[in-house]
Amino acid sequence: VTEEAHNPLEQFEARKILSLPDIFGYDISFTSASLFMGITVLAAALFIGVGTSRKQLVPGRLQCMVEMIYQFIMNMVKENAGNEGVKYFPVIFSLFIFILFANLLGLVPYSFAVTSHIIVTFAFAAFVFVGVTSIGFYKHGLHFLHFFVPKGLPGGIGGVVLAIFMIVIEFFSYLARPVSLSIRLAANITAGHTLLKIMASFVGASLFGVFPFIFLLVFTGFELFVACLQAYIFALLCSIYLNDALHMH
Amino acid sequence: VLPEKNEISSLERLDSEINRMKARLNPVPPKKPEGIAAAMQMGAELLAGAFVGGISGFYMDSWLGTSPFLFILSFFLGCAGGFLTLMREMDKKEINEMNETKDTAL
């Protein structure tokens, strides 16, 4: 066993599978990350496709699972973004199902956790951010800028100074949204996988390896929970941001 | 027997009408994540605010050549932004809890 085999961060390294020529100076090689993103999409599509292929009145197990997830996300969107938000349900549902499958597939031994890469999660978050901001401007026009002006400011010069100050802070807090959205997901998945790996390296150390092994068992279950929870939080925050853009607060 | 039945149905109608009006007067605020979901949401919010403030300050500095003043200013403004988000989340959570206790009291 080499030294590198025990490096807990090695699992997050994207390895080149198929080298491709650079395009505009960007390396577009097919990596393990690309492979597992492809597998995630396929698995999710298969799950939904097979689950809804035999539309039975009394659903089987698979159809039941698909319907439950659909209902769950639909209710979440309705609750948080209102009936107008249902128009954007397909996007939120796709995001949820992709992140859920990426998180769960990442937990399979020897696989690759796509959502541990901040560039992947940030791409989603930035997409949501740009989309939601465009919806806000499309729906409210320049009135959407009132979103950054807090209510209940005092009058006079003091009020103006405070307003400028608050608008800057509000603007930063708005810009922080995609960053917090992406950091949360990537950090949770990275932390979980790193801890699993570190604990796993203790198992073979001695006879007392039984204890880290028990911990590992319990923690794997917890990681399954985190995988689902993080996908849910991502979708939930997307619908909350959508609500802000549709209705302003 | 018949008039009684009518009475009940009209009372039910009145009840549903009252509920509808009540719902229109105080719309239910959107539900926020609870428990562990809320806790996980909070930490990243603070971090992201400081991060965005710092990064944008750094680039504004190198653009305008005012290092390090804009970096310091926007770092703290970013932190304030993070706190603002946090406070807002907590406020909404409190409103949720208040509504829940009100419901159980009734």
Coordinates of C-alpha atoms in Angstrom, one line a residue:
Chain A
V1 CA 0.0 0.0 0.0
T2 CA 1.5 3.3 -1.1
E3 CA 1.4 6.6 0.8
E4 CA -1.0 8.1 -1.7
A5 CA -3.6 5.4 -1.2
H6 CA -4.3 6.9 2.2
N7 CA -4.6 10.5 1.1
P8 CA -8.2 11.3 2.0
L9 CA -8.4 14.1 -0.7
E10 CA -7.2 11.9 -3.5
Q11 CA -10.8 10.8 -4.3
F12 CA -11.7 14.3 -5.4
E13 CA -9.2 14.4 -8.1
A14 CA -10.6 14.4 -11.6
R15 CA -8.6 12.0 -13.8
K16 CA -8.4 12.2 -17.6
I17 CA -10.1 9.3 -19.3
L18 CA -9.9 10.6 -22.8
S19 CA -7.6 13.4 -23.8
L20 CA -9.1 15.9 -26.2
P21 CA -7.4 18.9 -27.9
D22 CA -7.7 22.3 -26.2
I23 CA -10.4 24.6 -27.5
F24 CA -9.7 28.4 -27.0
G25 CA -7.0 27.4 -24.5
Y26 CA -9.4 25.3 -22.4
D27 CA -8.8 21.7 -21.6
I28 CA -11.9 19.9 -22.6
S29 CA -10.7 16.4 -21.9
F30 CA -13.2 13.8 -20.9
T31 CA -12.5 13.2 -17.1
S32 CA -13.9 11.0 -14.4
A33 CA -16.1 13.9 -13.4
S34 CA -17.5 14.1 -16.9
L35 CA -18.1 10.3 -16.9
F36 CA -20.0 10.4 -13.6
M37 CA -22.1 13.4 -14.6
G38 CA -23.1 11.4 -17.7
I39 CA -23.9 8.4 -15.5
T40 CA -25.9 10.6 -13.2
V41 CA -28.0 11.9 -16.0
L42 CA -28.5 8.4 -17.4
A43 CA -29.5 7.0 -14.0
A44 CA -31.9 9.8 -13.3
A45 CA -33.4 9.6 -16.7
L46 CA -33.7 5.8 -16.4
F47 CA -35.3 6.1 -13.0
I48 CA -37.9 8.6 -14.1
G49 CA -38.4 7.0 -17.5
V50 CA -38.9 3.5 -16.2
G51 CA -40.9 4.7 -13.3
T52 CA -43.4 6.5 -15.5
S53 CA -43.5 4.0 -18.4
R54 CA -46.3 1.9 -17.1
K55 CA -48.8 4.4 -15.8
Q56 CA -50.8 2.2 -13.5
L57 CA -53.7 3.4 -11.5
V58 CA -52.3 1.4 -8.5
P59 CA -48.6 2.3 -8.8
G60 CA -45.8 -0.3 -8.3
R61 CA -42.8 0.4 -6.1
L62 CA -40.8 2.4 -8.7
Q63 CA -43.7 4.4 -10.0
C64 CA -44.6 5.2 -6.4
M65 CA -41.1 6.5 -5.7
V66 CA -41.2 8.7 -8.8
E67 CA -44.6 10.0 -7.9
M68 CA -43.6 10.7 -4.3
I69 CA -40.6 12.7 -5.4
Y70 CA -42.7 14.6 -7.9
Q71 CA -45.4 15.4 -5.3
F72 CA -42.7 16.4 -2.8
I73 CA -41.0 18.9 -5.0
M74 CA -44.3 20.1 -6.5
N75 CA -45.6 20.9 -3.0
M76 CA -42.4 22.6 -2.0
V77 CA -42.5 24.8 -5.1
K78 CA -46.2 25.7 -4.5
E79 CA -45.6 26.4 -0.8
N80 CA -42.5 28.6 -1.3
A81 CA -43.0 30.2 -4.7
G82 CA -46.8 30.2 -5.0
N83 CA -48.8 29.0 -8.0
E84 CA -46.9 31.3 -10.3
G85 CA -43.7 29.4 -9.4
V86 CA -45.2 26.1 -10.8
K87 CA -44.2 27.4 -14.3
Y88 CA -40.6 26.9 -13.3
F89 CA -41.2 23.5 -11.7
P90 CA -39.3 21.5 -14.4
V91 CA -36.1 23.4 -13.8
I92 CA -36.2 23.0 -10.0
F93 CA -37.2 19.3 -10.3
S94 CA -34.3 18.6 -12.8
L95 CA -31.8 20.4 -10.5
F96 CA -33.1 18.4 -7.5
I97 CA -33.1 15.0 -9.2
F98 CA -29.6 15.6 -10.7
I99 CA -28.1 16.7 -7.4
L100 CA -29.8 13.9 -5.5
F101 CA -28.5 11.3 -7.9
A102 CA -25.0 12.8 -8.0
N103 CA -24.8 12.8 -4.2
L104 CA -26.1 9.2 -3.9
L105 CA -24.0 7.8 -6.7
G106 CA -21.0 9.6 -5.1
L107 CA -21.5 7.4 -2.1
V108 CA -21.0 4.2 -4.0
P109 CA -17.4 2.9 -3.4
Y110 CA -14.9 3.7 -6.2
S111 CA -17.3 6.2 -7.7
F112 CA -16.7 9.9 -8.0
A113 CA -18.7 12.5 -6.1
V114 CA -19.4 15.1 -8.8
T115 CA -21.1 17.6 -6.4
S116 CA -17.9 17.8 -4.3
H117 CA -16.5 20.1 -7.0
I118 CA -17.3 23.7 -6.3
I119 CA -17.2 24.5 -10.0
V120 CA -20.0 22.0 -10.7
T121 CA -22.2 23.3 -7.9
F122 CA -21.3 26.9 -8.7
A123 CA -22.3 26.4 -12.3
F124 CA -25.8 25.3 -11.1
A125 CA -26.0 28.2 -8.6
A126 CA -24.9 30.8 -11.1
F127 CA -27.5 29.4 -13.6
V128 CA -30.2 29.7 -11.0
F129 CA -28.9 33.2 -10.0
V130 CA -28.9 34.5 -13.5
G131 CA -32.3 32.9 -14.3
V132 CA -34.0 34.2 -11.2
T133 CA -32.6 37.7 -11.6
S134 CA -33.8 37.7 -15.3
I135 CA -37.2 36.6 -14.2
G136 CA -37.3 39.4 -11.6
F137 CA -36.4 42.1 -14.2
Y138 CA -38.7 40.6 -16.8
K139 CA -41.7 40.5 -14.4
H140 CA -41.1 43.8 -12.6
G141 CA -38.9 45.8 -15.0
L142 CA -36.7 48.4 -13.3
H143 CA -39.1 48.2 -10.3
F144 CA -37.2 45.1 -9.4
L145 CA -34.3 47.4 -8.2
H146 CA -36.6 48.3 -5.3
F147 CA -35.7 44.9 -4.0
F148 CA -32.5 46.4 -2.8
V149 CA -34.0 49.3 -1.0
P150 CA -35.1 48.4 2.6
K151 CA -38.4 49.7 3.9
G152 CA -39.0 52.0 6.8
L153 CA -36.0 54.3 6.4
P154 CA -36.0 57.7 8.3
G155 CA -36.3 60.9 6.3
G156 CA -33.7 63.6 5.8
I157 CA -30.0 63.4 5.0
G158 CA -29.5 60.6 7.5
G159 CA -32.0 58.6 5.7
V160 CA -30.3 59.0 2.4
V161 CA -26.9 58.1 3.8
L162 CA -28.4 55.1 5.5
A163 CA -30.2 54.1 2.3
I164 CA -27.0 54.2 0.3
F165 CA -25.3 52.1 3.0
M166 CA -28.1 49.6 3.1
I167 CA -28.4 49.3 -0.6
V168 CA -24.7 48.3 -0.8
I169 CA -25.1 45.8 1.9
E170 CA -28.3 44.4 0.3
F171 CA -26.4 44.1 -3.0
F172 CA -23.6 42.2 -1.4
S173 CA -26.1 39.9 0.3
Y174 CA -27.8 39.3 -3.0
L175 CA -24.5 38.5 -4.7
A176 CA -23.6 36.1 -1.9
R177 CA -26.6 33.9 -2.8
P178 CA -25.0 31.8 -5.5
V179 CA -21.8 31.5 -3.5
S180 CA -23.5 30.3 -0.4
L181 CA -25.7 28.0 -2.4
S182 CA -22.6 26.3 -4.1
I183 CA -20.3 26.4 -1.0
R184 CA -23.0 24.7 1.1
L185 CA -23.5 21.7 -1.2
A186 CA -19.8 21.2 -2.2
A187 CA -18.5 21.6 1.4
N188 CA -21.0 19.2 2.9
I189 CA -20.2 16.5 0.3
T190 CA -16.5 17.0 0.5
A191 CA -16.5 17.0 4.3
G192 CA -18.5 13.8 4.5
H193 CA -16.4 11.9 2.0
T194 CA -13.1 13.0 3.6
L195 CA -14.3 11.9 7.0
L196 CA -15.4 8.6 5.6
K197 CA -12.1 8.0 4.0
I198 CA -10.1 9.0 7.1
M199 CA -12.2 6.7 9.3
A200 CA -11.8 3.9 6.8
S201 CA -8.0 4.2 6.9
F202 CA -8.2 3.5 10.7
V203 CA -10.2 0.3 10.3
G204 CA -7.2 -1.9 9.3
A205 CA -4.8 -0.3 11.7
S206 CA -5.2 -2.7 14.7
L207 CA -7.6 -4.9 16.5
F208 CA -9.4 -1.7 17.7
G209 CA -10.4 -1.1 14.1
V210 CA -13.8 -2.5 15.1
F211 CA -14.7 0.9 16.6
P212 CA -14.0 3.0 13.6
F213 CA -15.7 0.4 11.5
I214 CA -18.9 0.7 13.6
F215 CA -18.6 4.5 13.3
L216 CA -18.1 4.1 9.5
L217 CA -21.4 2.1 9.3
V218 CA -23.4 4.7 11.2
F219 CA -21.7 7.5 9.4
T220 CA -22.5 6.1 6.0
G221 CA -26.2 6.1 6.9
F222 CA -25.8 9.7 8.0
E223 CA -24.1 10.6 4.7
L224 CA -27.1 9.1 2.9
F225 CA -29.3 11.4 4.9
V226 CA -27.0 14.4 4.1
A227 CA -27.0 13.5 0.4
C228 CA -30.8 13.8 0.3
L229 CA -31.0 16.8 2.6
Q230 CA -28.5 18.8 0.6
A231 CA -30.4 18.1 -2.7
Y232 CA -33.6 19.2 -0.9
I233 CA -32.0 22.4 0.5
F234 CA -30.6 23.3 -2.9
A235 CA -34.1 23.0 -4.5
L236 CA -35.8 24.7 -1.6
L237 CA -33.5 27.7 -1.7
C238 CA -34.0 27.9 -5.5
S239 CA -37.7 28.1 -5.0
I240 CA -37.3 30.7 -2.2
Y241 CA -35.2 32.8 -4.5
L242 CA -37.7 32.3 -7.3
N243 CA -40.4 33.6 -4.9
D244 CA -38.4 36.7 -4.1
A245 CA -38.1 37.4 -7.9
L246 CA -41.8 36.7 -8.5
H247 CA -43.3 38.5 -5.6
M248 CA -40.5 40.6 -4.1
H249 CA -40.6 40.9 -0.3
Chain B
V1 CA -85.3 16.5 9.7
L2 CA -85.0 18.6 6.5
P3 CA -84.7 22.1 8.0
E4 CA -82.0 20.8 10.4
K5 CA -79.9 19.5 7.5
N6 CA -80.2 22.8 5.8
E7 CA -79.1 24.6 8.9
I8 CA -76.0 22.5 9.2
S9 CA -75.0 23.0 5.5
S10 CA -75.5 26.7 5.8
L11 CA -73.4 26.8 9.0
E12 CA -70.7 24.8 7.2
R13 CA -70.9 27.2 4.3
L14 CA -70.5 30.1 6.7
D15 CA -67.5 28.4 8.4
S16 CA -65.7 27.8 5.1
E17 CA -66.5 31.4 4.1
I18 CA -65.0 32.7 7.4
N19 CA -61.9 30.5 6.9
R20 CA -61.5 31.8 3.3
M21 CA -61.7 35.5 4.5
K22 CA -59.2 34.8 7.4
A23 CA -56.8 33.2 4.9
R24 CA -57.1 36.3 2.7
L25 CA -56.5 38.7 5.6
N26 CA -53.3 36.9 6.9
P27 CA -51.7 34.9 4.2
V28 CA -49.5 32.1 5.5
P29 CA -45.8 33.1 5.2
P30 CA -43.7 30.7 3.2
K31 CA -42.4 27.8 5.3
K32 CA -38.7 27.8 6.1
P33 CA -36.4 24.8 6.5
E34 CA -36.5 23.5 10.0
G35 CA -34.1 21.9 12.4
I36 CA -30.9 20.5 10.9
A37 CA -31.8 21.8 7.4
A38 CA -31.9 25.4 8.8
A39 CA -28.7 24.9 10.8
M40 CA -26.8 23.8 7.7
Q41 CA -28.1 26.7 5.7
M42 CA -26.9 29.3 8.2
G43 CA -23.2 28.6 8.3
A44 CA -22.6 28.9 4.5
E45 CA -24.5 32.3 4.5
L46 CA -21.9 34.0 6.7
L47 CA -19.0 32.5 4.8
A48 CA -20.4 33.5 1.4
G49 CA -21.0 37.1 2.4
A50 CA -17.4 37.6 3.6
F51 CA -16.1 35.7 0.5
V52 CA -18.1 37.8 -2.0
G53 CA -17.1 41.1 -0.2
G54 CA -13.5 40.2 -0.1
I55 CA -13.2 39.0 -3.7
S56 CA -15.1 41.9 -5.2
G57 CA -13.1 44.4 -3.0
F58 CA -9.8 42.8 -4.1
Y59 CA -10.6 43.1 -7.8
M60 CA -12.0 46.7 -7.5
D61 CA -8.7 47.6 -5.8
S62 CA -6.6 46.2 -8.5
W63 CA -8.8 47.9 -11.1
L64 CA -8.8 51.4 -9.5
G65 CA -5.4 51.1 -7.8
T66 CA -6.7 51.9 -4.3
S67 CA -5.3 48.9 -2.5
P68 CA -6.1 48.1 0.2
F69 CA -9.0 50.4 1.1
L70 CA -11.8 49.1 -1.1
F71 CA -10.8 45.6 -0.1
I72 CA -11.2 46.4 3.6
L73 CA -14.4 48.4 3.1
S74 CA -16.2 45.8 0.9
F75 CA -15.0 42.9 3.0
F76 CA -16.8 44.4 6.0
L77 CA -19.8 45.3 3.9
G78 CA -19.9 41.7 2.6
C79 CA -19.8 40.4 6.2
A80 CA -22.7 42.8 7.0
G81 CA -24.6 41.4 4.0
G82 CA -24.1 37.8 5.3
F83 CA -25.4 38.9 8.7
L84 CA -28.4 40.6 7.0
T85 CA -29.4 37.3 5.3
L86 CA -28.9 35.4 8.5
M87 CA -31.1 37.9 10.5
R88 CA -33.8 37.7 7.9
E89 CA -33.8 33.9 7.9
M90 CA -34.1 33.9 11.7
D91 CA -36.9 36.5 11.6
K92 CA -38.9 34.3 9.2
K93 CA -38.3 31.3 11.4
E94 CA -39.6 33.1 14.4
I95 CA -42.7 34.2 12.6
N96 CA -43.2 30.5 11.6
E97 CA -42.9 29.4 15.2
M98 CA -45.2 32.0 16.4
N99 CA -47.9 30.9 13.9
E100 CA -47.4 27.3 14.9
T101 CA -47.9 28.1 18.6
K102 CA -51.0 30.2 17.8
D103 CA -52.4 27.3 15.8
T104 CA -51.9 24.8 18.7
A105 CA -53.4 27.3 21.2
L106 CA -56.5 27.5 19.1

